[in-house]
Amino acid sequence: MTTTSTPAPTVVDFWFDPACPWAWMTSRWIDEVAAHRDLDVRWHVMSLSVLNEGRDDLPERYQRLMSEGWAPVRVLVAAARDHGDKVLKPLYDAMGTRRHPGGRSDTDAIIAESLADVGLPPELAAVGGTDEVDDLLRASHGEAIALVGAEVGTPVVAIDGVGYFGPVVTPAPTGQAALDLFDGLVAMTRVPGFYELKRTRTAGPSFA
């Protein structure tokens, strides 16, 4: 009697900053792919505020965004610390839906409402104004940077351990187009010497 083993799911590690609209677009794409393929998607936090820490050459608008970006990632990390990594995706979804397609920028209210949506203690919001979980945040961020280097942004996506910055795409592909893009990225991960593919963006993120 012969037995047929079931192939293991493809492991996708996804690092995101909830403030980044491009990471949001890519996360919607991964959700689409996961609905049709056997994926084990593992969500992780990285931080544009950590990535750009100490940079005085950023325009004032971006300096403000980096300053405001600390609280959401800290709350996400604290939530995972206290309640397990399983809460990262639903909390990210709640935050991102308000900020990106919702067009909101009232960070404190977004955090409070999102915690309530996911059924997490409201007290977690206070962590956003402290450095209580910064060691954990930097460690999670550092895992992404170790895969792709410092000259990147969000998101970082790794497939079976091989990571890249991106893909950066708008709008988020659906249907067969989403699967084709995923298959292309899988093919890239299998070429040991492949490092970069890029063109100038001519459109902003579309949440339609």
Short mmCIF file of C-alpha atoms in Angstrom, two decimals:
data_model
loop_
_atom_site.label_atom_id
_atom_site.label_comp_id
_atom_site.label_asym_id
_atom_site.label_seq_id
_atom_site.Cartn_x
_atom_site.Cartn_y
_atom_site.Cartn_z
CA MET A 1 0.00 0.00 0.00
CA THR A 2 1.40 3.37 -0.97
CA THR A 3 0.61 6.61 0.79
CA THR A 4 0.65 10.04 -0.74
CA SER A 5 1.99 12.80 1.45
CA THR A 6 0.28 16.16 1.41
CA PRO A 7 2.61 18.96 0.26
CA ALA A 8 3.46 21.45 2.97
CA PRO A 9 1.91 24.89 2.57
CA THR A 10 4.07 27.68 1.20
CA VAL A 11 5.30 29.79 4.10
CA VAL A 12 4.86 33.52 3.54
CA ASP A 13 6.33 35.90 6.12
CA PHE A 14 4.91 39.39 5.77
CA TRP A 15 6.37 42.42 7.56
CA PHE A 16 4.21 45.53 7.62
CA ASP A 17 3.90 48.98 9.12
CA PRO A 18 0.21 49.89 9.50
CA ALA A 19 0.94 53.47 8.46
CA CYS A 20 2.22 52.45 5.02
CA PRO A 21 -0.39 52.49 2.22
CA TRP A 22 1.85 50.38 -0.03
CA ALA A 23 2.12 47.65 2.60
CA TRP A 24 -1.66 47.77 2.88
CA MET A 25 -2.07 47.22 -0.86
CA THR A 26 0.33 44.27 -0.80
CA SER A 27 -1.40 42.74 2.21
CA ARG A 28 -4.72 42.78 0.35
CA TRP A 29 -2.99 40.98 -2.52
CA ILE A 30 -1.64 38.30 -0.17
CA ASP A 31 -5.14 37.86 1.27
CA GLU A 32 -6.42 37.28 -2.25
CA VAL A 33 -3.72 34.71 -3.00
CA ALA A 34 -4.28 32.94 0.32
CA ALA A 35 -7.94 32.43 -0.60
CA HIS A 36 -6.87 30.29 -3.56
CA ARG A 37 -3.51 28.78 -2.60
CA ASP A 38 -2.25 26.74 0.33
CA LEU A 39 -0.30 29.40 2.20
CA ASP A 40 0.89 29.65 5.78
CA VAL A 41 0.99 33.45 6.15
CA ARG A 42 2.84 34.72 9.20
CA TRP A 43 2.43 38.40 10.02
CA HIS A 44 5.18 40.51 11.56
CA VAL A 45 5.65 44.16 12.46
CA MET A 46 8.34 46.39 11.04
CA SER A 47 8.56 50.13 11.47
CA LEU A 48 9.27 53.02 9.14
CA SER A 49 9.93 55.07 12.28
CA VAL A 50 12.73 52.68 13.25
CA LEU A 51 13.98 52.51 9.67
CA ASN A 52 14.26 56.32 9.40
CA GLU A 53 15.38 56.95 12.96
CA GLY A 54 18.01 59.71 13.19
CA ARG A 55 17.47 60.97 9.64
CA ASP A 56 17.34 64.76 9.60
CA ASP A 57 17.14 65.01 5.81
CA LEU A 58 13.49 63.97 5.59
CA PRO A 59 10.95 66.64 4.59
CA GLU A 60 8.96 68.04 7.51
CA ARG A 61 5.84 66.13 6.46
CA TYR A 62 7.69 62.83 6.65
CA GLN A 63 9.33 63.75 9.93
CA ARG A 64 5.83 64.22 11.35
CA LEU A 65 4.64 60.90 9.92
CA MET A 66 7.65 59.11 11.42
CA SER A 67 6.92 60.65 14.80
CA GLU A 68 3.26 59.64 14.64
CA GLY A 69 4.17 56.16 13.42
CA TRP A 70 5.55 54.87 16.72
CA ALA A 71 2.27 54.38 18.57
CA PRO A 72 0.50 51.94 16.19
CA VAL A 73 3.48 49.59 15.82
CA ARG A 74 4.09 49.60 19.56
CA VAL A 75 0.46 48.71 20.23
CA LEU A 76 0.61 45.89 17.69
CA VAL A 77 3.76 44.46 19.26
CA ALA A 78 2.31 44.77 22.78
CA ALA A 79 -0.88 43.03 21.66
CA ALA A 80 1.13 40.14 20.20
CA ARG A 81 3.26 39.94 23.34
CA ASP A 82 0.22 39.67 25.59
CA HIS A 83 -2.21 37.76 23.39
CA GLY A 84 -0.16 35.91 20.79
CA ASP A 85 0.75 36.54 17.17
CA LYS A 86 -2.75 35.52 16.10
CA VAL A 87 -4.02 38.99 16.97
CA LEU A 88 -1.61 40.81 14.63
CA LYS A 89 -3.58 40.32 11.41
CA PRO A 90 -7.05 41.26 12.72
CA LEU A 91 -5.62 44.28 14.55
CA TYR A 92 -3.70 45.34 11.44
CA ASP A 93 -6.86 44.94 9.37
CA ALA A 94 -8.83 47.11 11.79
CA MET A 95 -6.18 49.84 11.87
CA GLY A 96 -5.49 49.75 8.15
CA THR A 97 -9.12 49.82 7.06
CA ARG A 98 -9.61 53.06 8.97
CA ARG A 99 -6.37 54.66 7.85
CA HIS A 100 -6.17 53.68 4.19
CA PRO A 101 -9.52 53.13 2.47
CA GLY A 102 -11.08 55.07 5.37
CA GLY A 103 -8.73 58.02 4.85
CA ARG A 104 -8.38 58.78 8.54
CA SER A 105 -5.31 60.12 10.36
CA ASP A 106 -6.60 60.43 13.96
CA THR A 107 -4.15 57.85 15.27
CA ASP A 108 -5.32 57.71 18.88
CA ALA A 109 -8.93 57.10 17.87
CA ILE A 110 -7.90 54.55 15.24
CA ILE A 111 -5.95 52.59 17.85
CA ALA A 112 -8.76 52.72 20.43
CA GLU A 113 -11.45 51.67 17.95
CA SER A 114 -9.29 48.93 16.47
CA LEU A 115 -8.52 47.41 19.86
CA ALA A 116 -12.25 47.37 20.59
CA ASP A 117 -13.00 45.74 17.22
CA VAL A 118 -10.60 42.88 17.96
CA GLY A 119 -11.74 42.51 21.57
CA LEU A 120 -8.41 43.54 23.07
CA PRO A 121 -8.00 45.50 26.31
CA PRO A 122 -8.16 49.28 25.81
CA GLU A 123 -5.22 49.64 28.17
CA LEU A 124 -2.92 48.46 25.39
CA ALA A 125 -3.29 51.87 23.75
CA ALA A 126 -1.16 53.42 26.50
CA VAL A 127 1.86 51.39 25.37
CA GLY A 128 1.95 53.49 22.21
CA GLY A 129 3.35 56.44 24.13
CA THR A 130 6.14 54.50 25.86
CA ASP A 131 9.25 52.55 24.92
CA GLU A 132 8.03 49.49 26.86
CA VAL A 133 8.07 47.15 23.85
CA ASP A 134 10.72 48.87 21.74
CA ASP A 135 13.18 46.00 22.17
CA LEU A 136 10.59 43.59 20.78
CA LEU A 137 9.67 46.01 18.00
CA ARG A 138 13.30 46.46 16.97
CA ALA A 139 13.85 42.70 17.03
CA SER A 140 10.88 42.08 14.73
CA HIS A 141 11.95 44.92 12.44
CA GLY A 142 15.50 43.59 12.47
CA GLU A 143 14.39 40.19 11.19
CA ALA A 144 13.05 41.84 8.04
CA ILE A 145 16.14 43.98 7.55
CA ALA A 146 18.37 40.94 7.98
CA LEU A 147 16.64 39.37 4.98
CA VAL A 148 16.68 42.34 2.61
CA GLY A 149 19.10 45.01 3.84
CA ALA A 150 18.51 48.54 5.10
CA GLU A 151 17.84 50.28 1.76
CA VAL A 152 14.19 49.24 1.72
CA GLY A 153 10.77 50.20 2.99
CA THR A 154 7.58 48.31 3.72
CA PRO A 155 6.40 45.72 3.05
CA VAL A 156 8.96 42.95 3.21
CA VAL A 157 7.67 39.62 1.94
CA ALA A 158 9.55 36.34 2.30
CA ILE A 159 8.52 33.12 0.59
CA ASP A 160 9.91 30.00 2.22
CA GLY A 161 12.61 32.14 3.81
CA VAL A 162 13.71 34.18 0.77
CA GLY A 163 12.71 37.81 1.21
CA TYR A 164 12.32 40.96 -0.87
CA PHE A 165 11.11 44.49 -0.36
CA GLY A 166 7.71 44.58 -2.04
CA PRO A 167 6.01 43.88 -4.29
CA VAL A 168 4.77 47.46 -4.51
CA VAL A 169 1.59 47.43 -6.56
CA THR A 170 -1.59 49.44 -7.08
CA PRO A 171 -4.37 48.56 -7.07
CA ALA A 172 -4.12 45.22 -5.30
CA PRO A 173 -4.44 42.51 -7.98
CA THR A 174 -7.35 40.11 -7.75
CA GLY A 175 -8.27 36.81 -9.36
CA GLN A 176 -5.83 35.27 -11.80
CA ALA A 177 -3.70 38.42 -11.88
CA ALA A 178 -3.03 38.04 -8.14
CA LEU A 179 -2.00 34.41 -8.60
CA ASP A 180 0.22 35.25 -11.58
CA LEU A 181 2.06 37.89 -9.56
CA PHE A 182 2.57 35.43 -6.71
CA ASP A 183 3.88 32.75 -9.04
CA GLY A 184 6.30 35.27 -10.49
CA LEU A 185 7.58 36.17 -7.05
CA VAL A 186 8.00 32.49 -6.19
CA ALA A 187 10.06 32.08 -9.37
CA MET A 188 12.26 35.03 -8.38
CA THR A 189 12.99 33.48 -4.99
CA ARG A 190 14.39 30.41 -6.75
CA VAL A 191 17.09 32.39 -8.58
CA PRO A 192 19.94 32.77 -6.05
CA GLY A 193 21.53 35.76 -7.75
CA PHE A 194 18.36 37.79 -8.31
CA TYR A 195 18.33 41.00 -6.27
CA GLU A 196 16.34 43.84 -7.78
CA LEU A 197 13.65 44.78 -10.29
CA LYS A 198 12.24 48.31 -10.19
CA ARG A 199 10.62 51.13 -12.12
CA THR A 200 9.47 54.63 -11.16
CA ARG A 201 5.98 54.78 -9.69
CA THR A 202 3.56 56.88 -11.71
CA ALA A 203 0.43 56.25 -9.64
CA GLY A 204 -0.44 56.46 -5.97
CA PRO A 205 -2.14 53.75 -3.93
CA SER A 206 -5.68 52.99 -5.10
CA PHE A 207 -8.04 51.51 -2.50
CA ALA A 208 -11.06 51.11 -4.79
#
